[in-house]
Amino acid sequence: GDSVTQMEGPVTLSEEAFLTINCTYTATGYPSLFWYVQYPGEGLQLLLKATKADDKGSNKGFEATYRKETTSFHLEKGSVQVSDSAVYFCALRPTQGGSEKLVFGKGTKLTVNP
Amino acid sequence: DSGVTQTPKHLITATGQRVTLRCSPRSGDLSVYWYQQSLDQGLQFLIQYYNGEERAKGNILERFSAQQFPDLHSELNLSSLELGDSALYFCASSRAGMNTEAFFGQGTRLTVV
């Protein structure tokens, strides 16, 4: 079945460091890919998305590129801030099966220290 | 604020009991999804409703059921509760279409004691 694998962390960085969180997926066809962020005590918020191969999603300095050949959607940010501390979830939405449900990875907790 | 409202925010109940979680989707969203978030299982899709009809089922236990009402709000009913049902339950809503964004509520934290 469809699945998402992301690096489990936790990840601890200093402010202004470079961030990469790896995400790979298994799916039939061409799923849409998403990164969601969950701040402490809150629900999930969409960070960025890409709907077809080679698309780049970007938002708030974060970027991820849909790589069909490596079935990956790695999240990157050039300079993290303390306010980026949160849990990040990679997710896919299958294109087959008739449902728009999201399949999530297990999440990666990021802590950014000043 | 995502526009998705979940009540209650916290719920503490005893084993064997039954509870109802409520979700009001964003205005205009016809799809409602329920997810369970636990430390060991991560985020698990439970069930989806679209305009009042069940559309997809995931890892939902037989002790759990859901429905979507004509005004599009949804309820998730959990019965014969066990300690292992303690988790954060999220509702999300979206418009129709494969590339549309799902908006999440803040969740209901259920603690079974």
PDB file of C-alpha atoms in Angstrom:
ATOM      1  CA  GLY A   1       0.000   0.000   0.000  1.00  0.00           C
ATOM      2  CA  ASP A   2       0.890   3.669  -0.033  1.00  0.00           C
ATOM      3  CA  SER A   3       3.381   4.785   2.589  1.00  0.00           C
ATOM      4  CA  VAL A   4       5.678   7.621   3.602  1.00  0.00           C
ATOM      5  CA  THR A   5       9.037   7.269   5.316  1.00  0.00           C
ATOM      6  CA  GLN A   6      10.723  10.256   6.883  1.00  0.00           C
ATOM      7  CA  MET A   7      13.760  10.646   9.095  1.00  0.00           C
ATOM      8  CA  GLU A   8      12.616  10.236  12.642  1.00  0.00           C
ATOM      9  CA  GLY A   9      14.756  12.667  14.540  1.00  0.00           C
ATOM     10  CA  PRO A  10      14.615  14.420  16.849  1.00  0.00           C
ATOM     11  CA  VAL A  11      16.676  17.023  15.062  1.00  0.00           C
ATOM     12  CA  THR A  12      18.373  19.757  17.064  1.00  0.00           C
ATOM     13  CA  LEU A  13      19.958  22.713  15.295  1.00  0.00           C
ATOM     14  CA  SER A  14      21.356  26.103  16.158  1.00  0.00           C
ATOM     15  CA  GLU A  15      19.688  29.212  14.813  1.00  0.00           C
ATOM     16  CA  GLU A  16      20.680  30.019  11.192  1.00  0.00           C
ATOM     17  CA  ALA A  17      21.748  26.424  10.498  1.00  0.00           C
ATOM     18  CA  PHE A  18      20.704  24.597   7.319  1.00  0.00           C
ATOM     19  CA  LEU A  19      17.844  22.135   7.638  1.00  0.00           C
ATOM     20  CA  THR A  20      17.105  18.993   5.658  1.00  0.00           C
ATOM     21  CA  ILE A  21      14.411  16.506   6.598  1.00  0.00           C
ATOM     22  CA  ASN A  22      14.339  13.501   4.298  1.00  0.00           C
ATOM     23  CA  CYS A  23      11.090  12.040   3.018  1.00  0.00           C
ATOM     24  CA  THR A  24      10.555   9.171   0.596  1.00  0.00           C
ATOM     25  CA  TYR A  25       7.314   7.599  -0.476  1.00  0.00           C
ATOM     26  CA  THR A  26       5.802   4.480  -1.988  1.00  0.00           C
ATOM     27  CA  ALA A  27       2.675   4.938  -4.052  1.00  0.00           C
ATOM     28  CA  THR A  28       0.983   3.858  -7.241  1.00  0.00           C
ATOM     29  CA  GLY A  29       0.757   6.483  -9.913  1.00  0.00           C
ATOM     30  CA  TYR A  30       1.492  10.134  -9.236  1.00  0.00           C
ATOM     31  CA  PRO A  31       0.411  11.172  -5.762  1.00  0.00           C
ATOM     32  CA  SER A  32       0.302  14.747  -4.523  1.00  0.00           C
ATOM     33  CA  LEU A  33       2.912  15.432  -1.852  1.00  0.00           C
ATOM     34  CA  PHE A  34       2.663  17.689   1.185  1.00  0.00           C
ATOM     35  CA  TRP A  35       4.600  18.923   4.175  1.00  0.00           C
ATOM     36  CA  TYR A  36       2.566  19.771   7.262  1.00  0.00           C
ATOM     37  CA  VAL A  37       3.852  21.427  10.438  1.00  0.00           C
ATOM     38  CA  GLN A  38       2.490  20.982  13.954  1.00  0.00           C
ATOM     39  CA  TYR A  39       3.409  23.573  16.565  1.00  0.00           C
ATOM     40  CA  PRO A  40       3.069  22.589  20.232  1.00  0.00           C
ATOM     41  CA  GLY A  41      -0.551  22.266  21.296  1.00  0.00           C
ATOM     42  CA  GLU A  42      -1.911  22.977  17.838  1.00  0.00           C
ATOM     43  CA  GLY A  43      -3.304  21.130  14.858  1.00  0.00           C
ATOM     44  CA  LEU A  44      -1.484  20.513  11.610  1.00  0.00           C
ATOM     45  CA  GLN A  45      -0.939  23.337   9.163  1.00  0.00           C
ATOM     46  CA  LEU A  46      -0.041  22.944   5.534  1.00  0.00           C
ATOM     47  CA  LEU A  47       3.489  24.191   4.942  1.00  0.00           C
ATOM     48  CA  LEU A  48       3.854  23.454   1.238  1.00  0.00           C
ATOM     49  CA  LYS A  49       2.747  21.071  -1.475  1.00  0.00           C
ATOM     50  CA  ALA A  50       3.638  19.751  -4.921  1.00  0.00           C
ATOM     51  CA  THR A  51       1.238  17.990  -7.228  1.00  0.00           C
ATOM     52  CA  LYS A  52       3.421  16.688 -10.058  1.00  0.00           C
ATOM     53  CA  ALA A  53       6.953  15.574 -10.777  1.00  0.00           C
ATOM     54  CA  ASP A  54       9.640  18.302 -10.647  1.00  0.00           C
ATOM     55  CA  ASP A  55       7.250  20.751  -8.966  1.00  0.00           C
ATOM     56  CA  LYS A  56       8.843  22.767  -6.182  1.00  0.00           C
ATOM     57  CA  GLY A  57       6.716  23.779  -3.244  1.00  0.00           C
ATOM     58  CA  SER A  58       7.873  26.702  -1.118  1.00  0.00           C
ATOM     59  CA  ASN A  59       6.635  28.726   1.819  1.00  0.00           C
ATOM     60  CA  LYS A  60       8.199  30.740   4.674  1.00  0.00           C
ATOM     61  CA  GLY A  61      11.713  29.929   3.421  1.00  0.00           C
ATOM     62  CA  PHE A  62      11.045  26.181   3.285  1.00  0.00           C
ATOM     63  CA  GLU A  63      11.311  24.294  -0.012  1.00  0.00           C
ATOM     64  CA  ALA A  64      10.741  20.762  -1.263  1.00  0.00           C
ATOM     65  CA  THR A  65      10.977  19.335  -4.781  1.00  0.00           C
ATOM     66  CA  TYR A  66       8.888  16.412  -6.037  1.00  0.00           C
ATOM     67  CA  ARG A  67      11.419  13.890  -7.368  1.00  0.00           C
ATOM     68  CA  LYS A  68       9.668  11.053  -9.181  1.00  0.00           C
ATOM     69  CA  GLU A  69      12.891   9.233 -10.058  1.00  0.00           C
ATOM     70  CA  THR A  70      13.936   8.928  -6.413  1.00  0.00           C
ATOM     71  CA  THR A  71      10.367   8.990  -4.968  1.00  0.00           C
ATOM     72  CA  SER A  72      11.460  11.734  -2.610  1.00  0.00           C
ATOM     73  CA  PHE A  73      10.199  15.067  -1.288  1.00  0.00           C
ATOM     74  CA  HIS A  74      12.907  16.332   1.051  1.00  0.00           C
ATOM     75  CA  LEU A  75      12.230  19.468   3.084  1.00  0.00           C
ATOM     76  CA  GLU A  76      14.945  22.140   3.220  1.00  0.00           C
ATOM     77  CA  LYS A  77      15.462  25.556   4.730  1.00  0.00           C
ATOM     78  CA  GLY A  78      18.617  27.597   4.420  1.00  0.00           C
ATOM     79  CA  SER A  79      18.534  29.316   7.803  1.00  0.00           C
ATOM     80  CA  VAL A  80      16.276  28.080  10.590  1.00  0.00           C
ATOM     81  CA  GLN A  81      14.872  30.217  13.377  1.00  0.00           C
ATOM     82  CA  VAL A  82      13.827  29.379  16.926  1.00  0.00           C
ATOM     83  CA  SER A  83      10.218  29.856  15.806  1.00  0.00           C
ATOM     84  CA  ASP A  84      10.614  26.920  13.373  1.00  0.00           C
ATOM     85  CA  SER A  85      10.718  24.505  16.318  1.00  0.00           C
ATOM     86  CA  ALA A  86       7.845  22.106  15.655  1.00  0.00           C
ATOM     87  CA  VAL A  87       7.028  18.635  14.368  1.00  0.00           C
ATOM     88  CA  TYR A  88       7.110  18.261  10.576  1.00  0.00           C
ATOM     89  CA  PHE A  89       5.063  15.659   8.729  1.00  0.00           C
ATOM     90  CA  CYS A  90       5.520  14.516   5.170  1.00  0.00           C
ATOM     91  CA  ALA A  91       2.334  13.240   3.553  1.00  0.00           C
ATOM     92  CA  LEU A  92       0.975  11.989   0.274  1.00  0.00           C
ATOM     93  CA  ARG A  93      -2.465  11.927  -1.229  1.00  0.00           C
ATOM     94  CA  PRO A  94      -2.930   8.895  -3.474  1.00  0.00           C
ATOM     95  CA  THR A  95      -4.358   9.448  -6.916  1.00  0.00           C
ATOM     96  CA  GLN A  96      -6.063   6.070  -6.976  1.00  0.00           C
ATOM     97  CA  GLY A  97      -8.714   4.663  -4.692  1.00  0.00           C
ATOM     98  CA  GLY A  98     -11.348   7.369  -4.872  1.00  0.00           C
ATOM     99  CA  SER A  99     -10.447   9.047  -1.594  1.00  0.00           C
ATOM    100  CA  GLU A 100      -8.632  12.270  -0.835  1.00  0.00           C
ATOM    101  CA  LYS A 101      -7.226  10.927   2.431  1.00  0.00           C
ATOM    102  CA  LEU A 102      -3.678  11.806   3.422  1.00  0.00           C
ATOM    103  CA  VAL A 103      -1.053   9.199   4.289  1.00  0.00           C
ATOM    104  CA  PHE A 104       1.452  10.592   6.782  1.00  0.00           C
ATOM    105  CA  GLY A 105       4.981   9.820   7.790  1.00  0.00           C
ATOM    106  CA  LYS A 106       5.706   9.471  11.504  1.00  0.00           C
ATOM    107  CA  GLY A 107       6.866  13.059  11.913  1.00  0.00           C
ATOM    108  CA  THR A 108      10.206  14.677  12.684  1.00  0.00           C
ATOM    109  CA  LYS A 109      10.590  16.868  15.727  1.00  0.00           C
ATOM    110  CA  LEU A 110      12.802  19.893  15.135  1.00  0.00           C
ATOM    111  CA  THR A 111      14.241  21.966  17.951  1.00  0.00           C
ATOM    112  CA  VAL A 112      16.127  25.138  17.105  1.00  0.00           C
ATOM    113  CA  ASN A 113      18.291  26.642  19.833  1.00  0.00           C
ATOM    114  CA  PRO A 114      19.234  30.327  19.963  1.00  0.00           C
TER     115      PRO A 114
ATOM    116  CA  ASP B   1      -7.261  29.700  12.835  1.00  0.00           C
ATOM    117  CA  SER B   2      -7.943  26.946  10.290  1.00  0.00           C
ATOM    118  CA  GLY B   3     -11.714  27.380  10.388  1.00  0.00           C
ATOM    119  CA  VAL B   4     -12.211  23.795  11.560  1.00  0.00           C
ATOM    120  CA  THR B   5     -13.684  23.583  15.052  1.00  0.00           C
ATOM    121  CA  GLN B   6     -13.405  20.544  17.275  1.00  0.00           C
ATOM    122  CA  THR B   7     -15.068  20.047  20.630  1.00  0.00           C
ATOM    123  CA  PRO B   8     -14.246  19.247  23.312  1.00  0.00           C
ATOM    124  CA  LYS B   9     -10.533  20.048  23.463  1.00  0.00           C
ATOM    125  CA  HIS B  10      -9.915  17.610  26.284  1.00  0.00           C
ATOM    126  CA  LEU B  11     -11.817  14.582  27.464  1.00  0.00           C
ATOM    127  CA  ILE B  12     -11.050  12.258  30.354  1.00  0.00           C
ATOM    128  CA  THR B  13     -13.178   9.163  30.723  1.00  0.00           C
ATOM    129  CA  ALA B  14     -13.078   5.677  32.185  1.00  0.00           C
ATOM    130  CA  THR B  15     -12.564   2.377  30.422  1.00  0.00           C
ATOM    131  CA  GLY B  16     -15.743   0.898  29.013  1.00  0.00           C
ATOM    132  CA  GLN B  17     -17.381   4.268  28.483  1.00  0.00           C
ATOM    133  CA  ARG B  18     -18.607   5.909  25.282  1.00  0.00           C
ATOM    134  CA  VAL B  19     -17.751   9.400  24.068  1.00  0.00           C
ATOM    135  CA  THR B  20     -18.661  11.600  21.121  1.00  0.00           C
ATOM    136  CA  LEU B  21     -16.245  13.979  19.449  1.00  0.00           C
ATOM    137  CA  ARG B  22     -17.617  16.766  17.321  1.00  0.00           C
ATOM    138  CA  CYS B  23     -16.205  18.549  14.293  1.00  0.00           C
ATOM    139  CA  SER B  24     -17.469  21.566  12.352  1.00  0.00           C
ATOM    140  CA  PRO B  25     -15.713  21.881   8.986  1.00  0.00           C
ATOM    141  CA  ARG B  26     -14.711  25.077   7.214  1.00  0.00           C
ATOM    142  CA  SER B  27     -17.536  26.839   5.490  1.00  0.00           C
ATOM    143  CA  GLY B  28     -18.046  25.313   2.054  1.00  0.00           C
ATOM    144  CA  ASP B  29     -15.968  22.183   2.666  1.00  0.00           C
ATOM    145  CA  LEU B  30     -17.881  19.004   1.873  1.00  0.00           C
ATOM    146  CA  SER B  31     -15.237  16.482   2.955  1.00  0.00           C
ATOM    147  CA  VAL B  32     -14.493  15.640   6.562  1.00  0.00           C
ATOM    148  CA  TYR B  33     -11.695  13.336   7.675  1.00  0.00           C
ATOM    149  CA  TRP B  34     -10.922  11.855  11.067  1.00  0.00           C
ATOM    150  CA  TYR B  35      -7.374  10.977  12.137  1.00  0.00           C
ATOM    151  CA  GLN B  36      -5.960   9.457  15.294  1.00  0.00           C
ATOM    152  CA  GLN B  37      -2.540  10.579  16.511  1.00  0.00           C
ATOM    153  CA  SER B  38      -0.750   8.435  19.055  1.00  0.00           C
ATOM    154  CA  LEU B  39       2.897   8.228  20.052  1.00  0.00           C
ATOM    155  CA  ASP B  40       3.414   4.704  18.763  1.00  0.00           C
ATOM    156  CA  GLN B  41       1.223   4.741  15.637  1.00  0.00           C
ATOM    157  CA  GLY B  42       1.694   8.296  14.431  1.00  0.00           C
ATOM    158  CA  LEU B  43      -1.141   9.847  12.423  1.00  0.00           C
ATOM    159  CA  GLN B  44      -3.616   7.212  11.276  1.00  0.00           C
ATOM    160  CA  PHE B  45      -6.488   7.876   8.912  1.00  0.00           C
ATOM    161  CA  LEU B  46      -9.773   6.632  10.349  1.00  0.00           C
ATOM    162  CA  ILE B  47     -12.591   7.614   8.033  1.00  0.00           C
ATOM    163  CA  GLN B  48     -13.743  10.170   5.451  1.00  0.00           C
ATOM    164  CA  TYR B  49     -17.209  11.539   4.752  1.00  0.00           C
ATOM    165  CA  TYR B  50     -18.186  13.530   1.715  1.00  0.00           C
ATOM    166  CA  ASN B  51     -21.459  15.460   1.725  1.00  0.00           C
ATOM    167  CA  GLY B  52     -23.043  13.109   4.221  1.00  0.00           C
ATOM    168  CA  GLU B  53     -21.854   9.846   2.704  1.00  0.00           C
ATOM    169  CA  GLU B  54     -19.009   7.621   3.832  1.00  0.00           C
ATOM    170  CA  ARG B  55     -16.263   7.858   1.207  1.00  0.00           C
ATOM    171  CA  ALA B  56     -13.289   5.959   2.582  1.00  0.00           C
ATOM    172  CA  LYS B  57     -12.434   3.875   5.590  1.00  0.00           C
ATOM    173  CA  GLY B  58      -9.017   3.433   7.123  1.00  0.00           C
ATOM    174  CA  ASN B  59      -7.852   1.787  10.307  1.00  0.00           C
ATOM    175  CA  ILE B  60     -11.057   2.408  12.215  1.00  0.00           C
ATOM    176  CA  LEU B  61     -12.007  -0.073  14.918  1.00  0.00           C
ATOM    177  CA  GLU B  62     -15.473  -1.628  14.960  1.00  0.00           C
ATOM    178  CA  ARG B  63     -16.028   0.053  18.343  1.00  0.00           C
ATOM    179  CA  PHE B  64     -15.709   3.413  16.574  1.00  0.00           C
ATOM    180  CA  SER B  65     -18.261   4.953  14.242  1.00  0.00           C
ATOM    181  CA  ALA B  66     -18.803   8.295  12.599  1.00  0.00           C
ATOM    182  CA  GLN B  67     -21.400  10.216  10.685  1.00  0.00           C
ATOM    183  CA  GLN B  68     -21.776  13.491   8.838  1.00  0.00           C
ATOM    184  CA  PHE B  69     -24.997  15.411   9.248  1.00  0.00           C
ATOM    185  CA  PRO B  70     -26.936  17.511   6.696  1.00  0.00           C
ATOM    186  CA  ASP B  71     -25.310  20.694   8.015  1.00  0.00           C
ATOM    187  CA  LEU B  72     -21.955  18.958   7.278  1.00  0.00           C
ATOM    188  CA  HIS B  73     -20.736  18.765  10.846  1.00  0.00           C
ATOM    189  CA  SER B  74     -19.409  15.358  11.830  1.00  0.00           C
ATOM    190  CA  GLU B  75     -19.287  13.261  14.956  1.00  0.00           C
ATOM    191  CA  LEU B  76     -16.924  10.450  15.878  1.00  0.00           C
ATOM    192  CA  ASN B  77     -18.333   8.005  18.393  1.00  0.00           C
ATOM    193  CA  LEU B  78     -15.938   5.880  20.429  1.00  0.00           C
ATOM    194  CA  SER B  79     -17.413   3.120  22.565  1.00  0.00           C
ATOM    195  CA  SER B  80     -16.217   0.419  24.973  1.00  0.00           C
ATOM    196  CA  LEU B  81     -13.166   2.555  25.490  1.00  0.00           C
ATOM    197  CA  GLU B  82      -9.825   0.981  26.313  1.00  0.00           C
ATOM    198  CA  LEU B  83      -6.646   2.498  27.720  1.00  0.00           C
ATOM    199  CA  GLY B  84      -5.058   2.175  24.286  1.00  0.00           C
ATOM    200  CA  ASP B  85      -7.653   4.504  22.772  1.00  0.00           C
ATOM    201  CA  SER B  86      -6.013   7.427  24.557  1.00  0.00           C
ATOM    202  CA  ALA B  87      -4.799   9.686  21.772  1.00  0.00           C
ATOM    203  CA  LEU B  88      -5.260  12.979  19.994  1.00  0.00           C
ATOM    204  CA  TYR B  89      -8.132  12.850  17.519  1.00  0.00           C
ATOM    205  CA  PHE B  90      -8.017  15.304  14.635  1.00  0.00           C
ATOM    206  CA  CYS B  91     -10.696  16.331  12.238  1.00  0.00           C
ATOM    207  CA  ALA B  92      -9.821  17.866   8.889  1.00  0.00           C
ATOM    208  CA  SER B  93     -11.915  19.262   6.086  1.00  0.00           C
ATOM    209  CA  SER B  94     -11.355  20.056   2.447  1.00  0.00           C
ATOM    210  CA  ARG B  95     -13.142  20.948  -0.739  1.00  0.00           C
ATOM    211  CA  ALA B  96     -13.515  18.267  -3.377  1.00  0.00           C
ATOM    212  CA  GLY B  97     -10.542  17.409  -5.560  1.00  0.00           C
ATOM    213  CA  MET B  98      -7.250  15.578  -5.268  1.00  0.00           C
ATOM    214  CA  ASN B  99      -5.020  18.644  -5.035  1.00  0.00           C
ATOM    215  CA  THR B 100      -6.986  20.609  -2.495  1.00  0.00           C
ATOM    216  CA  GLU B 101      -5.583  21.419   0.902  1.00  0.00           C
ATOM    217  CA  ALA B 102      -6.898  19.720   4.024  1.00  0.00           C
ATOM    218  CA  PHE B 103      -7.397  22.055   6.988  1.00  0.00           C
ATOM    219  CA  PHE B 104      -7.026  20.569  10.441  1.00  0.00           C
ATOM    220  CA  GLY B 105      -8.745  21.373  13.690  1.00  0.00           C
ATOM    221  CA  GLN B 106      -6.815  21.657  16.940  1.00  0.00           C
ATOM    222  CA  GLY B 107      -7.796  18.178  17.988  1.00  0.00           C
ATOM    223  CA  THR B 108      -9.485  16.504  20.919  1.00  0.00           C
ATOM    224  CA  ARG B 109      -7.170  14.933  23.450  1.00  0.00           C
ATOM    225  CA  LEU B 110      -8.824  11.812  24.813  1.00  0.00           C
ATOM    226  CA  THR B 111      -7.499  10.234  27.986  1.00  0.00           C
ATOM    227  CA  VAL B 112      -8.956   6.899  29.054  1.00  0.00           C
ATOM    228  CA  VAL B 113      -8.242   6.014  32.685  1.00  0.00           C
TER     229      VAL B 113
END
